[in-house]
XYZ file of C-alpha atoms in Angstrom:
607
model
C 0.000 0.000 0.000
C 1.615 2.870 -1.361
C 5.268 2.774 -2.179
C 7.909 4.993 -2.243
C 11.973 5.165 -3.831
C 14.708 7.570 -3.465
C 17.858 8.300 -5.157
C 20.572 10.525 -4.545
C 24.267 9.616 -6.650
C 25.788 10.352 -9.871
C 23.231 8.751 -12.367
C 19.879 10.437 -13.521
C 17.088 9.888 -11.173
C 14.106 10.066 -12.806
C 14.900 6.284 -14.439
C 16.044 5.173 -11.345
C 12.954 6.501 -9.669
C 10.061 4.979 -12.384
C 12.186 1.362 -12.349
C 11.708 1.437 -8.797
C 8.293 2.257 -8.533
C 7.101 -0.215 -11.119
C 8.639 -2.999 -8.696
C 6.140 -1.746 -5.644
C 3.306 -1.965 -8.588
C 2.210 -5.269 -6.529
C 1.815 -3.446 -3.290
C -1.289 -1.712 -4.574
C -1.522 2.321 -5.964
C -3.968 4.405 -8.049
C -1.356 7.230 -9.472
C 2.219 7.869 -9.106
C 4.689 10.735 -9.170
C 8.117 11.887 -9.501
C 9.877 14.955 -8.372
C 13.895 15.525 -9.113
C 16.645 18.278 -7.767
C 18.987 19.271 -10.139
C 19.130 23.013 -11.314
C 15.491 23.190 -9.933
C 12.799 21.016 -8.588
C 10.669 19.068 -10.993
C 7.610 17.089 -10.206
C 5.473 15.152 -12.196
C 2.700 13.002 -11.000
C -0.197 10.936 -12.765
C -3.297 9.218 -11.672
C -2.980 5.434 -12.970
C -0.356 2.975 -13.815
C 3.719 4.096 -13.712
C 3.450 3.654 -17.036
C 1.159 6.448 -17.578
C 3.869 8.630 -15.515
C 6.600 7.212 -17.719
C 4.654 8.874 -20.451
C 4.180 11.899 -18.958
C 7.616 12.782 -18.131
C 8.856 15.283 -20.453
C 12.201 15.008 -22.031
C 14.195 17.653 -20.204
C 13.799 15.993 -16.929
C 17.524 15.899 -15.207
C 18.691 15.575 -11.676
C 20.329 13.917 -9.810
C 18.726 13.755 -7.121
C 15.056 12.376 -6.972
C 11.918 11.249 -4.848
C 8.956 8.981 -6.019
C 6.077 7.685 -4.991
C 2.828 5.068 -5.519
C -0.223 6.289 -3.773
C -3.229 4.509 -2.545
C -6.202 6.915 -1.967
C -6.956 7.883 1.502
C -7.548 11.741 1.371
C -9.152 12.708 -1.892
C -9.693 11.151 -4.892
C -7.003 9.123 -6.987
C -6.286 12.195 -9.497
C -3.117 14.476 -10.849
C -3.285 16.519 -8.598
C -3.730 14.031 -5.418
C -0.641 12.256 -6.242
C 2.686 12.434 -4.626
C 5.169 14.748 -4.510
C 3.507 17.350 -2.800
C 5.318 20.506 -3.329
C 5.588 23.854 -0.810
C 3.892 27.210 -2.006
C 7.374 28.244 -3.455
C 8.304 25.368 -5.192
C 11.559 24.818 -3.382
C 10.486 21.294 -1.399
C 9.030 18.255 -2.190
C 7.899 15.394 -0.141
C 6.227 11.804 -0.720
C 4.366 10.321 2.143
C 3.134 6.654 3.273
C 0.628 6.742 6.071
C -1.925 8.954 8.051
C -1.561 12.428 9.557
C -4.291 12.432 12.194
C -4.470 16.259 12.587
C -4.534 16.868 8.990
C -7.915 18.940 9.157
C -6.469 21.331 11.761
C -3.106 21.662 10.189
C -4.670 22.446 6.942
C -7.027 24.968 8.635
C -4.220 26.875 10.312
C -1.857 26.701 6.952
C -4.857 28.354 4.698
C -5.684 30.734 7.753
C -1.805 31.597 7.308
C -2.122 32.247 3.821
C -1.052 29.401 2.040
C -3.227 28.057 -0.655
C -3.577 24.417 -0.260
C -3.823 22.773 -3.619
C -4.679 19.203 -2.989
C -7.389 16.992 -1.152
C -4.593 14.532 0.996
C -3.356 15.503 4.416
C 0.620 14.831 2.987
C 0.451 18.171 1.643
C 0.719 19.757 5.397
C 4.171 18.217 5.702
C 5.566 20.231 2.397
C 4.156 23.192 3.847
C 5.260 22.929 7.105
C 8.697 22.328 6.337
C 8.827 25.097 3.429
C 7.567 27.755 6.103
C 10.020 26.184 8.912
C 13.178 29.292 9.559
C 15.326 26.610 10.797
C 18.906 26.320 9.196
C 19.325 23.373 8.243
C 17.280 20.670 6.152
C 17.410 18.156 8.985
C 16.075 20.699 11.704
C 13.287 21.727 9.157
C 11.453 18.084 8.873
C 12.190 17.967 12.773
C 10.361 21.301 12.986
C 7.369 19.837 11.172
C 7.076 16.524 12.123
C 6.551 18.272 15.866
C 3.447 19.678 14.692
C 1.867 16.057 12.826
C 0.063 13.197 14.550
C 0.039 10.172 13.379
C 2.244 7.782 10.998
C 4.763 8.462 8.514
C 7.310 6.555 6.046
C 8.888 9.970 4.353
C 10.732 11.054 2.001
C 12.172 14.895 1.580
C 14.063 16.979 -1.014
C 14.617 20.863 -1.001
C 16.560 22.846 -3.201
C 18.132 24.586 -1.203
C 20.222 21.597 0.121
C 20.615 19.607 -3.153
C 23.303 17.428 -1.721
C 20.838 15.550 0.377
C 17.699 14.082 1.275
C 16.180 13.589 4.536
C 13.912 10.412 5.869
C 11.566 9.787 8.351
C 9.848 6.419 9.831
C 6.787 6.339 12.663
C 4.646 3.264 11.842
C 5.591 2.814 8.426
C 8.595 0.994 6.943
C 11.459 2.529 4.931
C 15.052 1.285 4.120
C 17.757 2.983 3.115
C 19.990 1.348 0.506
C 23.699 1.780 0.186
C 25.508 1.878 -3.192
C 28.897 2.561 -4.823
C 28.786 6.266 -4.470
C 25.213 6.451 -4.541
C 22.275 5.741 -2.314
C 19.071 4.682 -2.668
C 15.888 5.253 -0.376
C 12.427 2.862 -0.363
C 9.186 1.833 1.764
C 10.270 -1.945 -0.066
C 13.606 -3.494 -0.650
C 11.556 -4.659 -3.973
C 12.533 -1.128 -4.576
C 15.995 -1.281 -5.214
C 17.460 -5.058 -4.828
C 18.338 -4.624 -8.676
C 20.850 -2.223 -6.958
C 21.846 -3.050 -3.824
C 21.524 -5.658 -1.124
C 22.855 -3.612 1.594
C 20.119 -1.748 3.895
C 19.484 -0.599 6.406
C 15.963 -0.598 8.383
C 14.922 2.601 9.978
C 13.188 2.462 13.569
C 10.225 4.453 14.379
C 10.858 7.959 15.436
C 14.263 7.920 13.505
C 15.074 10.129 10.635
C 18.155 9.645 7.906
C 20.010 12.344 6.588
C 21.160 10.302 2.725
C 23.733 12.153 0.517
C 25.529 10.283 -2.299
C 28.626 8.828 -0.112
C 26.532 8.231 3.252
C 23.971 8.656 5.828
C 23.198 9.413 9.261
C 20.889 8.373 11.394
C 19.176 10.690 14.553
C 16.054 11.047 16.575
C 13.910 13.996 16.460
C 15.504 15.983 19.249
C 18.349 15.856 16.640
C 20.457 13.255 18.717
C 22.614 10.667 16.887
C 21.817 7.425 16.363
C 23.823 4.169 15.118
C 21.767 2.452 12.719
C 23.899 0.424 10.223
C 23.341 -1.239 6.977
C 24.037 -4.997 6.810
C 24.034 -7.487 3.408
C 20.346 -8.984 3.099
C 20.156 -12.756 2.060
C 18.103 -11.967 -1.094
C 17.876 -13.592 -4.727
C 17.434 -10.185 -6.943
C 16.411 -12.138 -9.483
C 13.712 -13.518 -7.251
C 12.137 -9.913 -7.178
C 11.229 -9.648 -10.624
C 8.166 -8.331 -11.249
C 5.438 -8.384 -14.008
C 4.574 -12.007 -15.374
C 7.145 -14.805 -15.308
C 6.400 -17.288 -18.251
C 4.259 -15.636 -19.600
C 1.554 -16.570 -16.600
C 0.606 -13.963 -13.739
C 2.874 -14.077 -10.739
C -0.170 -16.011 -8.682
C 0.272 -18.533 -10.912
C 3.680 -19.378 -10.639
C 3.542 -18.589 -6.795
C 1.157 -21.183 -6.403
C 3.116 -23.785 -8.298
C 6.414 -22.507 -6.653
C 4.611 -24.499 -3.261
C 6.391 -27.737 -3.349
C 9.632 -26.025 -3.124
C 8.887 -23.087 -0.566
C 7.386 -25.792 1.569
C 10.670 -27.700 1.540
C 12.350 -24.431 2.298
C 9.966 -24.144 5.167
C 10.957 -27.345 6.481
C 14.752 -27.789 5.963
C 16.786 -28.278 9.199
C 13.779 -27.974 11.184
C 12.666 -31.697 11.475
C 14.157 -33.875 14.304
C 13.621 -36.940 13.244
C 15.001 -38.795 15.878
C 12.761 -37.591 19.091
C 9.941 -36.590 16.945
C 10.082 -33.234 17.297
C 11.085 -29.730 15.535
C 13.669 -27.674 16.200
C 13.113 -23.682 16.469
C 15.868 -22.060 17.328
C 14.982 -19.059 16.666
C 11.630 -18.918 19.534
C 14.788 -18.159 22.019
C 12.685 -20.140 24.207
C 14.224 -22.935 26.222
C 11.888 -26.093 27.031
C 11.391 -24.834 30.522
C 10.026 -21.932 29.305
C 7.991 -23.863 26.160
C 6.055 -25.858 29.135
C 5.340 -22.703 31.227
C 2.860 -21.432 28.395
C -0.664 -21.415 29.264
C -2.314 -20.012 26.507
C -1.457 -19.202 22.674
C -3.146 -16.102 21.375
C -2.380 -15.358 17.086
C -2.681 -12.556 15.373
C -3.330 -11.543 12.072
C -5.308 -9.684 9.376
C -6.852 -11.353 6.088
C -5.169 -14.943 5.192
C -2.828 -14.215 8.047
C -5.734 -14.435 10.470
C -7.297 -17.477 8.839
C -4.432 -19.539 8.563
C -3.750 -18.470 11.832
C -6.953 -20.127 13.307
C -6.316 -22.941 11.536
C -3.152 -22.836 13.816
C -4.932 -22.083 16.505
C -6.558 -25.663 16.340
C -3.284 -27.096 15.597
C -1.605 -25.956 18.560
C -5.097 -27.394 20.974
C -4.791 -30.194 19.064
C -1.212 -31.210 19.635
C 0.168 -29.516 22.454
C -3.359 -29.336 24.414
C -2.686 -25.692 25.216
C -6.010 -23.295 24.881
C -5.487 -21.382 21.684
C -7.080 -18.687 19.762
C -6.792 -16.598 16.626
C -7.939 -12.861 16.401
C -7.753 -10.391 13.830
C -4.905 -7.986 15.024
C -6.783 -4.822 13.149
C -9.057 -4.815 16.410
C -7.018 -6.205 19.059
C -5.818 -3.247 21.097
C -8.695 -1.100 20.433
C -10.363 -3.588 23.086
C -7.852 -2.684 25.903
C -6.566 -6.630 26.278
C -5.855 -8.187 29.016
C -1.998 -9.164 28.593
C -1.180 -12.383 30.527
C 2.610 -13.411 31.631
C 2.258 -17.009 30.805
C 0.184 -16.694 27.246
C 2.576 -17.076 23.735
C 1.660 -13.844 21.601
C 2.531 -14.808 17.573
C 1.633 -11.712 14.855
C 1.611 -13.385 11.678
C 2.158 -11.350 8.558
C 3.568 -12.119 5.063
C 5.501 -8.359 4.665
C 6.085 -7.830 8.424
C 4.880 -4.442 7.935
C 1.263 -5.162 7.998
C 1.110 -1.833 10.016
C -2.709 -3.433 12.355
C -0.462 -6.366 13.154
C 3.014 -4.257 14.182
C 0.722 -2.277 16.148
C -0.980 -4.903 18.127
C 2.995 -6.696 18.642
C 3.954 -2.978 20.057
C 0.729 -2.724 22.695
C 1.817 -6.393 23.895
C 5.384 -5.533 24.285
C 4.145 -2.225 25.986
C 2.430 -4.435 28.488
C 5.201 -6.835 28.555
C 3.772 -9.892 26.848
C 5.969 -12.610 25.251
C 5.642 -12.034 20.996
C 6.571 -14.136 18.536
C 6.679 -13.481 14.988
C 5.602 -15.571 11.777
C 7.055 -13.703 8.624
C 8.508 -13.732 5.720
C 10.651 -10.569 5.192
C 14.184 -10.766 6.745
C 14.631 -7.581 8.517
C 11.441 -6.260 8.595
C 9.568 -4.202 11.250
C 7.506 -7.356 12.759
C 10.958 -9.240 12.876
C 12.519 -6.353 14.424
C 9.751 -5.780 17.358
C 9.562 -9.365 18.286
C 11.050 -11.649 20.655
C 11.649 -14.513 18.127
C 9.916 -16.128 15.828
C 10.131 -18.496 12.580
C 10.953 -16.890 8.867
C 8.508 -18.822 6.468
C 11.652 -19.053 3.722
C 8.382 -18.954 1.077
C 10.807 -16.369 -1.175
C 9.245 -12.952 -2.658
C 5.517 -12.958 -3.081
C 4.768 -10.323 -5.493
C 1.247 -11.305 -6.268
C -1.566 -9.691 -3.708
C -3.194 -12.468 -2.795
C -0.896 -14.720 -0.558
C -0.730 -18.440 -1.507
C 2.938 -19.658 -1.372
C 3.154 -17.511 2.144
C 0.012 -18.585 3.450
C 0.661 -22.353 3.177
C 4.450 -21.677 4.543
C 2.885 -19.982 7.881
C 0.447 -23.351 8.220
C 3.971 -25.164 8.107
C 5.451 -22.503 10.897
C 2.097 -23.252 13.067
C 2.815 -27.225 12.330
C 6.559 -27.150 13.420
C 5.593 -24.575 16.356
C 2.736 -27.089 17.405
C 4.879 -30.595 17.093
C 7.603 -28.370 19.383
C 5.201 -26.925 22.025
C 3.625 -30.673 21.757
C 6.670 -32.997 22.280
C 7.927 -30.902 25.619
C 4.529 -31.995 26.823
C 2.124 -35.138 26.526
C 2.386 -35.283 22.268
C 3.849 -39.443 22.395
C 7.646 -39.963 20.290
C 5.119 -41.641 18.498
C 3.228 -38.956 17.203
C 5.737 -36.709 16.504
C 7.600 -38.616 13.882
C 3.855 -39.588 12.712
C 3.416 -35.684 12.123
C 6.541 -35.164 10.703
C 6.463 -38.057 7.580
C 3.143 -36.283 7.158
C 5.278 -32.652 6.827
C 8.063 -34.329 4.867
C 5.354 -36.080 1.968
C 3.352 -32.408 1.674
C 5.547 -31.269 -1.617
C 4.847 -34.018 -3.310
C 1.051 -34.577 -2.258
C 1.172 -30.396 -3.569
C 2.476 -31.311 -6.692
C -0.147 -34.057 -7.543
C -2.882 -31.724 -6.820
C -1.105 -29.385 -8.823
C -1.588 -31.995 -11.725
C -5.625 -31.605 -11.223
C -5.551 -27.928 -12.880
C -7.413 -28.612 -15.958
C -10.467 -30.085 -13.904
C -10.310 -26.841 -11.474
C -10.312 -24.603 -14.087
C -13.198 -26.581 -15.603
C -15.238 -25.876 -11.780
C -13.945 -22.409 -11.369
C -15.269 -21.182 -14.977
C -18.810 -22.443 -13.531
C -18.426 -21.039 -10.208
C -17.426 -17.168 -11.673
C -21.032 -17.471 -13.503
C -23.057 -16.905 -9.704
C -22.755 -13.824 -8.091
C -22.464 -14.715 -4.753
C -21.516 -18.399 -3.554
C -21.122 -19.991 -0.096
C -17.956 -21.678 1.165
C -18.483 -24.321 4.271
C -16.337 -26.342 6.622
C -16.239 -27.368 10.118
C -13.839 -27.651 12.768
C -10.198 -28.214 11.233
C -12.034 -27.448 7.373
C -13.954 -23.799 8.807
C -10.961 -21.998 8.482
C -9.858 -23.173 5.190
C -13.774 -22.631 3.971
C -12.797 -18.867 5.042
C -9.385 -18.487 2.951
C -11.315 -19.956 0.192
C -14.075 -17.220 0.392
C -11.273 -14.580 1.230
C -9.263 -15.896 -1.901
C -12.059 -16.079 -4.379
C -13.912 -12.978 -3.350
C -10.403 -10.816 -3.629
C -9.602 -11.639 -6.861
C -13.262 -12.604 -9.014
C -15.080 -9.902 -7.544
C -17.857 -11.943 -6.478
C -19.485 -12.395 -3.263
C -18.262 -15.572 -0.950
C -19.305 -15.698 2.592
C -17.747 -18.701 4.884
C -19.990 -20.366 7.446
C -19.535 -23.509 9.830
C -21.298 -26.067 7.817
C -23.302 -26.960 11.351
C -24.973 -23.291 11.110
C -26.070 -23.558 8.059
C -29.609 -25.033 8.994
C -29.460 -21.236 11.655
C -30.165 -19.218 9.478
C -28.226 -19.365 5.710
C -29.991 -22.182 4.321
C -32.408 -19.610 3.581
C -30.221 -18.561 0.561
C -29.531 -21.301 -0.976
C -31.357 -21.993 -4.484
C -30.227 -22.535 -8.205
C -27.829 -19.734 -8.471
C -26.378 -20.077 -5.244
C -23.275 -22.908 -5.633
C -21.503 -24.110 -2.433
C -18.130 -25.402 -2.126
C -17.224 -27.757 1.044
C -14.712 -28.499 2.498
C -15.242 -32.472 3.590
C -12.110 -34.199 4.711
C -12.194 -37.958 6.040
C -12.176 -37.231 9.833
C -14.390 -37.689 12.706
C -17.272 -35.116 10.892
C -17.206 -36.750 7.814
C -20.593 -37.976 8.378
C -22.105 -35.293 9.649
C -20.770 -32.802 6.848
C -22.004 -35.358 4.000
C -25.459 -35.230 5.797
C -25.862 -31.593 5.815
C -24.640 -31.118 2.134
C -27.792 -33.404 1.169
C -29.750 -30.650 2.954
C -28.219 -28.245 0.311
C -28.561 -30.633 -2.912
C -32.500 -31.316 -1.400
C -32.845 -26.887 -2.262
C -31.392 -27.306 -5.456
C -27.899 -26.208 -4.745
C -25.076 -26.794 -6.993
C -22.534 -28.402 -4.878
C -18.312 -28.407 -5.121
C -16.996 -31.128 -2.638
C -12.717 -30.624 -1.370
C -12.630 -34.026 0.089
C -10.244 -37.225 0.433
C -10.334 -39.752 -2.419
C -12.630 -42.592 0.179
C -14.769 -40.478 1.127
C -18.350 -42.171 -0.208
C -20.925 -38.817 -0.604
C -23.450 -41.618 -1.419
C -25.954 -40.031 -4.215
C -24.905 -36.776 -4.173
C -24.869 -34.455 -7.177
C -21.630 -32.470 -6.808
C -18.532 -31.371 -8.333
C -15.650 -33.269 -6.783
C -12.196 -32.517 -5.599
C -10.054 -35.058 -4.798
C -7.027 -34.316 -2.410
C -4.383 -36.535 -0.802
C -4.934 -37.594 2.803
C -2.278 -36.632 4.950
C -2.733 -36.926 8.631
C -5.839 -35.189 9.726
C -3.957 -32.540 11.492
C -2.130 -31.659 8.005
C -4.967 -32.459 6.013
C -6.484 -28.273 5.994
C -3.273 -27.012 4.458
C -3.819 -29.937 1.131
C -6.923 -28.508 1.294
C -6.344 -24.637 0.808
C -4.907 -25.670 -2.055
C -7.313 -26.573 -4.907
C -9.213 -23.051 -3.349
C -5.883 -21.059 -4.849
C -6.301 -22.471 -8.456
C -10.262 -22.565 -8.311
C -9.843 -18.637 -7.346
C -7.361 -17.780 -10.173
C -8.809 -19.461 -13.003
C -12.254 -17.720 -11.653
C -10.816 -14.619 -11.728
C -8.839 -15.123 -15.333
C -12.287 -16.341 -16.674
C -14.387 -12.734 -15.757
C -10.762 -11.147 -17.219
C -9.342 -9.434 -14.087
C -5.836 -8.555 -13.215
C -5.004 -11.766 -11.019
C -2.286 -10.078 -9.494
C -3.150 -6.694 -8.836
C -6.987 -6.758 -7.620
C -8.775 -3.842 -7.135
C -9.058 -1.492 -4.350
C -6.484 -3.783 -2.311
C -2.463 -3.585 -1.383
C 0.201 -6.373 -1.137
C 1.601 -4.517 2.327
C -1.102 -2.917 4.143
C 0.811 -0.145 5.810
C -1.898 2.348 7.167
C -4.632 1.763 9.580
């Protein structure tokens, strides 16, 4: 959500700048602007796709110095004049912006009652201002002087031209690196950004500002003290960044079929196979400490918080410790209770999902024990926690998570077979569990092999507008990421339910044109769940059964999906699998942008 890229160095910018912002494409924008210092200040900016601003750009457009940014619509309308840069009323500073200034209708009430004529809708626009009216000396002492005045979060970015040998940045709440070159240096909210460039970053905090010139920068706190932030070598593939379609298939696609190996990544060196257990090093949690947990508590927003109640009822299951899942957007706006001897995991894909970072900081305030599930080395979740496991799924460029999302059902696995063997989970078990781990890339890859016959169901399914998906128990939470998956990228309306309340209340909606897909594996339900989905054939629904190849659904008329039986705790992950490719091929049969849905953000970075 919203991206931006800075460059300060001896090449042109405004290349530099455009390359870079077509790599944050994935994380979700409506128009997109560039502004660059050399003997003035230049900005142009563009509602639509960077390659509408390439367009745009005139042909005189040198410096060597430059800002840029993708913007997602919060205050005004996604238009020209809305985008980033926003510029001061004498042209002289220019400033992209990720996140929310809370007091932007006061500050832009006491700027026009100043005199300054306010020429956009978005509350970034007060920063540009503020600093262009700021009589402090120096460039530095100018952004301190107006980030005083603003409440609420900020990833930003800052040229003036009055100090053309520099830019300064700031982080509260929303990430930025800076990147360090060979006599140059790059700035971004991504490392997407600039890994073409460099490897080396380094991660601001919150409340710290960078000064960046071309051989250097500086880090400091805004009462102007020093700071010693340093840049170290991320462990990155650059080649694994990039973006636009590989293979000539959307980046979904080949995420999805990328599985088999990202699981095995997941797994490797993490299996003890000789006392039946995993091995976490990185919890920092002796097994004293693993057996004085009481309670698990997960957090996470979208497919983070579904797969995370599916780990939820892993962890019961297994270690026979009460868990939960909640959805970390509302968690500290209810005032929780924070309890010494309950396990605290935020699960997020970016590690910047900005609800989730939030909810880890109010725990840590309150000095809870937080663990983190994510897949960007380096990032702010990693940084705020006090372990965790890296999911080792690789880049995920395309918005909807697949390839991540079966990776953190993996973490919640190894996390649950570890929390489970240092209590009553049997030797037994535990290597039981982990064949089951071991055989999932290849069970993946044979349901992989299925495509043609999910594309067949999906091009039926995208013809009803709205659709239910149903599970229970272990199969409720994959009936939700199905819903979540389908509804994200087809457009059309898919509401999960517990297949037990369907006969409260929803039955009411099904008819003809309203198709249901189930979620039925071979377990202790299986009868129950076959019984009510004669309840939904008996109204005329069409019917889509997930299920395990013995399962007998008697008479029914329904579309079936066949999936490999694993063990039953493992089974929900085989299952979230056919959803992925039923979802795409939906979506590429109504002709939408797989990979960049509308209205939605790969990194969800304000509130």
């Amino acid at each position: 959500m919203c991206g931006i890229v800075g460059y300060i160095g001896p090449q042109q910018a405004a290349g530099l700048l455009t390359e870079g912002l077509a790599r944050l494409e994935h994380r979700g924008y409506d128009s997109a602007g560039v502004a660059v210092l050399g003997s003035r200040l230049q900005v142009v900016k563009k509602a639509g796709r960077v390659r509408d601003l390439v367009d745009a750009l005139p042909k005189r457009f040198a410096g060597k110095v430059g800002i840029g940014h993708t913007r997602w619509a919060t205050h005004g309308p996604a238009n020209d004049t809305n985008a980033h840069p926003h510029v001061s009323a004498d042209g002289r500073v220019a400033v992209v912006h990720n996140g929310i200034v809370d007091n932007a209708a006061s500050l832009r009430e006491r700027l026009t009652e100043a005199g300054v004529e306010l020429a956009s809708d978005t509350d970034t626009e007060v920063f540009a201002h503020l600093i262009g009216l700021s009589t402090a000396d120096t460039l530095e002492a100018k952004v301190v002087d107006a980030l005083s005045q603003v409440e609420g979060t900020w990833g930003l970015a800052v040229v003036h031209a009055d100090f053309p040998d520099r830019m300064v940045v700031a982080r509260n709440g929303s990430p930025l690196i800076v990147g360090v070159g060979d006599g140059e240096m790059y700035v971004a909210s991504d490392l997407a950004a600039v890994v073409r460039h460099t490897t080396t970053v380094a991660h601001l905090d919150d409340g710290e500002l960078a000064t960046v010139t071309a051989t250097g920068f500086t880090t400091f706190r805004q009462d102007l003290t020093t700071t010693t932030t340093t840049a170290r070598e991320v462990d990155v593939d650059p080649s694994a960044y990039e973006y636009g379609e590989l293979d000539g298939e959307p980046r979904m696609f080949t995420e999805i079929h990328e599985q088999p190996s990202s699981v095995e990544r997941a797994l490797r060196g993490r299996l003890d196979e000789r006392f039946g257990t995993a091995h976490l090093g990185g919890l920092n949690l002796d097994p004293r400490e693993l057996r004085a947990i009481r309670r698990v508590k997960i957090l996470g927003c979208g497919s983070a918080y579904y797969v995370g109640q599916m780990g939820a009822g892993l962890i019961e299951e297994l270690a026979r410790v009460p868990a939960d899942a909640e959805a970390a957007s509302e968690f500290r706006y209810r005032n929780p209770i924070i309890e010494p001897d309950t396990l605290y995991v935020a699960v997020s894909q970016s590690g910047e999902t900005i609800d989730t970072l939030l909810a880890v900081q109010e725990i840590k305030r309150k000095g809870g024990r937080v663990l983190g599930v994510v897949n960007v080395v380096g990032s702010a979740i990693a940084r705020a926690v006090d372990g965790g496991i890296y999911l080792h799924a690789g880049p995920e460029i395309a918005v909807a998570s697949t390839k991540a999302l079966t990776n953190m059902y993996v973490a919640f696995s190894l996390l649950a077979l570890q929390l489970g063997r240092v209590r009553d989970l049997s030797i037994a078990d535990g290597k039981r569990l982990i064949a089951g781990l071991q055989a999932l890339p290849t069970q993946i890859e044979e349901i992989l092999k299925s495509e043609s016959h999910l594309e067949e169901i999906a091009a039926r399914l995208a013809e009803a507008e709205s659709m239910f998906f149903v599970g229970r128990v272990r199969g409720y939470p994959v009936a939700r990421e199905g819903a979540q998956k389908l509804k994200e990228i087809s457009y059309r309306h898919a509401e999960a339910y517990q297949t037990s309340e369907l006969k409260h209340g929803p039955l009411a909606l099904i008819s003809e044109s309203v198709p249901t897909v189930a979620i039925v594996p071979k377990d202790e339900l299986t009868d129950r769940n076959v019984a009510a989905l004669h309840e939904i054939s008996a109204r005329r629904g069409p019917l889509v059964v997930v299920t395990h190849p013995d399962v007998d659904l008697g008479e029914l008329d329904a579309l079936r999906v066949d999936v490999p039986k694993n063990e039953v705790e493992l089974d929900p992950i085989l299952m979230t699998i056919p959803l992925q490719l039923i979802a795409f091929h939906a979506a590429k049969a109504l002709g939408h942008d797989v990979d960049k849905p509308r209205n939605l953000a790969k990194s969800v970075t304000v509130e």
